């Protein structure tokens, strides 16, 4: 088992800025991305428009692991997978994923993250990456790392993958990780995958979930230290009552535990979903970032099982624009963390959705308006969404 001998120390402001610039090296090396970002900032500052930044695409619901906390049921509509169901549908095919990328680039998107399930089991993952690069955007992926062999990493490199997030789960105990995932050798394979990715010069980020358990036993600090030792960044997420943990009150962090999280994200090599926003740090889901599921449902993120429409029925920009008028967003003035983890209104919304027998994600029109209203946060009324 990996053992940390020191608690990571904070660096000064200048060093943290340098650290962020290092993370963005694949941005400023791509003149097309830089040009699109300049255009986006013009639209935001001068035209006062809301501009999309990241598109998460669930390319498959299939996975080689069986994690108890998995959130796939928040994004995989069981009406699509139940035989004889009235809304039986097929997963998105590669041509539809390419259409999603093309539409999103026109909206201003600069980053595309491929999610699952496990994206490395998706047969057309390399074609999807090449499509992103054809549109001069940044291609990313989130994986459990189990399938990262020399051959797979070489294929990812050839396809043009810019960045990959390798999730270690919530600890560094090999036996516990194997039990969580239902696989054998998870930690060693993930760490070996990180080594291969670094050798291939693919930007790699480690990922973990902060839980009550790893906050209490100190494993969360060991993972932060491990990332520092490997000279890579680590994305730290807070556990929340969604997916497989929807009915688990223990997945909510206490104020004391949340204080530890706040210290962690001050470290120069740590990040969270709002670390790379256009301006201030806040939860970007639904404003700068959206999730498109394996069956085309468009959600604020994969942790809120709420659909605003389906890609197969409407243009993505139309659905995203409507999302701006029914805001499940953060006002940027509260916690620098996922709203599913700290916002009591979102937690109550998620809980109520999981308590219903209706398949997830639920349609936004099926949610009582008073419950949606409670989640709305004040936004700048002069900002509007508009496709370029």
PDB file of N, CA, C and O in Angstrom, residues 57-60 92-102 112 114 122 124 128 131 311:
ATOM      1  N   UNK A  57     -19.818  13.899 -22.390  1.00  0.00           N
ATOM      2  CA  UNK A  57     -20.611  12.980 -23.212  1.00  0.00           C
ATOM      3  C   UNK A  57     -20.479  11.566 -22.663  1.00  0.00           C
ATOM      4  O   UNK A  57     -19.373  11.018 -22.584  1.00  0.00           O
ATOM      5  N   UNK A  58     -21.608  10.992 -22.282  1.00  0.00           N
ATOM      6  CA  UNK A  58     -21.611   9.607 -21.844  1.00  0.00           C
ATOM      7  C   UNK A  58     -21.648   8.692 -23.057  1.00  0.00           C
ATOM      8  O   UNK A  58     -22.716   8.473 -23.622  1.00  0.00           O
ATOM      9  N   UNK A  59     -20.502   8.193 -23.459  1.00  0.00           N
ATOM     10  CA  UNK A  59     -20.446   7.419 -24.704  1.00  0.00           C
ATOM     11  C   UNK A  59     -20.968   5.996 -24.539  1.00  0.00           C
ATOM     12  O   UNK A  59     -21.325   5.334 -25.516  1.00  0.00           O
ATOM     13  N   UNK A  60     -21.008   5.512 -23.296  1.00  0.00           N
ATOM     14  CA  UNK A  60     -21.520   4.165 -23.050  1.00  0.00           C
ATOM     15  C   UNK A  60     -21.952   4.029 -21.603  1.00  0.00           C
ATOM     16  O   UNK A  60     -21.417   4.713 -20.719  1.00  0.00           O
ATOM     17  N   UNK A  92     -26.628   6.275 -28.127  1.00  0.00           N
ATOM     18  CA  UNK A  92     -26.125   7.120 -29.200  1.00  0.00           C
ATOM     19  C   UNK A  92     -25.113   6.348 -30.041  1.00  0.00           C
ATOM     20  O   UNK A  92     -24.261   5.637 -29.500  1.00  0.00           O
ATOM     21  N   UNK A  93     -25.202   6.490 -31.354  1.00  0.00           N
ATOM     22  CA  UNK A  93     -24.178   5.890 -32.206  1.00  0.00           C
ATOM     23  C   UNK A  93     -23.088   6.929 -32.475  1.00  0.00           C
ATOM     24  O   UNK A  93     -23.214   8.109 -32.111  1.00  0.00           O
ATOM     25  N   UNK A  94     -22.022   6.519 -33.103  1.00  0.00           N
ATOM     26  CA  UNK A  94     -20.876   7.406 -33.280  1.00  0.00           C
ATOM     27  C   UNK A  94     -21.215   8.600 -34.163  1.00  0.00           C
ATOM     28  O   UNK A  94     -20.705   9.711 -33.944  1.00  0.00           O
ATOM     29  N   UNK A  95     -22.097   8.412 -35.137  1.00  0.00           N
ATOM     30  CA  UNK A  95     -22.498   9.541 -35.989  1.00  0.00           C
ATOM     31  C   UNK A  95     -23.232  10.596 -35.164  1.00  0.00           C
ATOM     32  O   UNK A  95     -23.049  11.805 -35.383  1.00  0.00           O
ATOM     33  N   UNK A  96     -24.053  10.161 -34.202  1.00  0.00           N
ATOM     34  CA  UNK A  96     -24.751  11.117 -33.346  1.00  0.00           C
ATOM     35  C   UNK A  96     -23.775  11.825 -32.413  1.00  0.00           C
ATOM     36  O   UNK A  96     -23.914  13.037 -32.158  1.00  0.00           O
ATOM     37  N   UNK A  97     -22.802  11.103 -31.910  1.00  0.00           N
ATOM     38  CA  UNK A  97     -21.785  11.739 -31.065  1.00  0.00           C
ATOM     39  C   UNK A  97     -21.001  12.776 -31.863  1.00  0.00           C
ATOM     40  O   UNK A  97     -20.694  13.871 -31.363  1.00  0.00           O
ATOM     41  N   UNK A  98     -20.706  12.472 -33.107  1.00  0.00           N
ATOM     42  CA  UNK A  98     -20.021  13.446 -33.954  1.00  0.00           C
ATOM     43  C   UNK A  98     -20.902  14.670 -34.196  1.00  0.00           C
ATOM     44  O   UNK A  98     -20.392  15.806 -34.260  1.00  0.00           O
ATOM     45  N   UNK A  99     -22.206  14.474 -34.311  1.00  0.00           N
ATOM     46  CA  UNK A  99     -23.136  15.595 -34.466  1.00  0.00           C
ATOM     47  C   UNK A  99     -23.156  16.451 -33.203  1.00  0.00           C
ATOM     48  O   UNK A  99     -23.180  17.686 -33.267  1.00  0.00           O
ATOM     49  N   UNK A 100     -23.141  15.801 -32.048  1.00  0.00           N
ATOM     50  CA  UNK A 100     -23.086  16.535 -30.778  1.00  0.00           C
ATOM     51  C   UNK A 100     -21.849  17.420 -30.728  1.00  0.00           C
ATOM     52  O   UNK A 100     -21.906  18.598 -30.340  1.00  0.00           O
ATOM     53  N   UNK A 101     -20.714  16.877 -31.121  1.00  0.00           N
ATOM     54  CA  UNK A 101     -19.464  17.640 -31.106  1.00  0.00           C
ATOM     55  C   UNK A 101     -19.550  18.833 -32.057  1.00  0.00           C
ATOM     56  O   UNK A 101     -19.186  19.959 -31.694  1.00  0.00           O
ATOM     57  N   UNK A 102     -20.061  18.607 -33.258  1.00  0.00           N
ATOM     58  CA  UNK A 102     -20.162  19.680 -34.248  1.00  0.00           C
ATOM     59  C   UNK A 102     -21.091  20.797 -33.759  1.00  0.00           C
ATOM     60  O   UNK A 102     -20.770  21.987 -33.873  1.00  0.00           O
ATOM     61  N   UNK A 112     -14.192  18.625 -24.564  1.00  0.00           N
ATOM     62  CA  UNK A 112     -15.129  17.508 -24.601  1.00  0.00           C
ATOM     63  C   UNK A 112     -14.565  16.378 -23.749  1.00  0.00           C
ATOM     64  O   UNK A 112     -13.446  15.921 -23.985  1.00  0.00           O
ATOM     65  N   UNK A 114     -15.148  12.517 -22.434  1.00  0.00           N
ATOM     66  CA  UNK A 114     -15.874  11.276 -22.683  1.00  0.00           C
ATOM     67  C   UNK A 114     -15.972  10.474 -21.386  1.00  0.00           C
ATOM     68  O   UNK A 114     -14.959  10.165 -20.754  1.00  0.00           O
ATOM     69  N   UNK A 122     -15.903   1.421 -24.906  1.00  0.00           N
ATOM     70  CA  UNK A 122     -16.697   1.874 -26.055  1.00  0.00           C
ATOM     71  C   UNK A 122     -15.905   1.643 -27.340  1.00  0.00           C
ATOM     72  O   UNK A 122     -14.774   2.108 -27.478  1.00  0.00           O
ATOM     73  N   UNK A 124     -15.995   2.764 -30.341  1.00  0.00           N
ATOM     74  CA  UNK A 124     -15.645   3.872 -31.226  1.00  0.00           C
ATOM     75  C   UNK A 124     -14.994   5.038 -30.483  1.00  0.00           C
ATOM     76  O   UNK A 124     -15.013   6.182 -30.957  1.00  0.00           O
ATOM     77  N   UNK A 128     -14.229   8.947 -31.784  1.00  0.00           N
ATOM     78  CA  UNK A 128     -14.815  10.108 -31.108  1.00  0.00           C
ATOM     79  C   UNK A 128     -13.737  11.133 -30.753  1.00  0.00           C
ATOM     80  O   UNK A 128     -13.931  12.346 -30.920  1.00  0.00           O
ATOM     81  N   UNK A 131     -12.634  12.975 -33.801  1.00  0.00           N
ATOM     82  CA  UNK A 131     -13.628  13.970 -34.215  1.00  0.00           C
ATOM     83  C   UNK A 131     -13.436  15.278 -33.455  1.00  0.00           C
ATOM     84  O   UNK A 131     -13.518  16.365 -34.034  1.00  0.00           O
ATOM     85  N   UNK A 311     -31.238  15.410 -27.098  1.00  0.00           N
ATOM     86  CA  UNK A 311     -30.505  15.803 -28.298  1.00  0.00           C
ATOM     87  C   UNK A 311     -31.202  15.330 -29.573  1.00  0.00           C
ATOM     88  O   UNK A 311     -31.146  15.991 -30.603  1.00  0.00           O
TER      89      UNK A 311
END
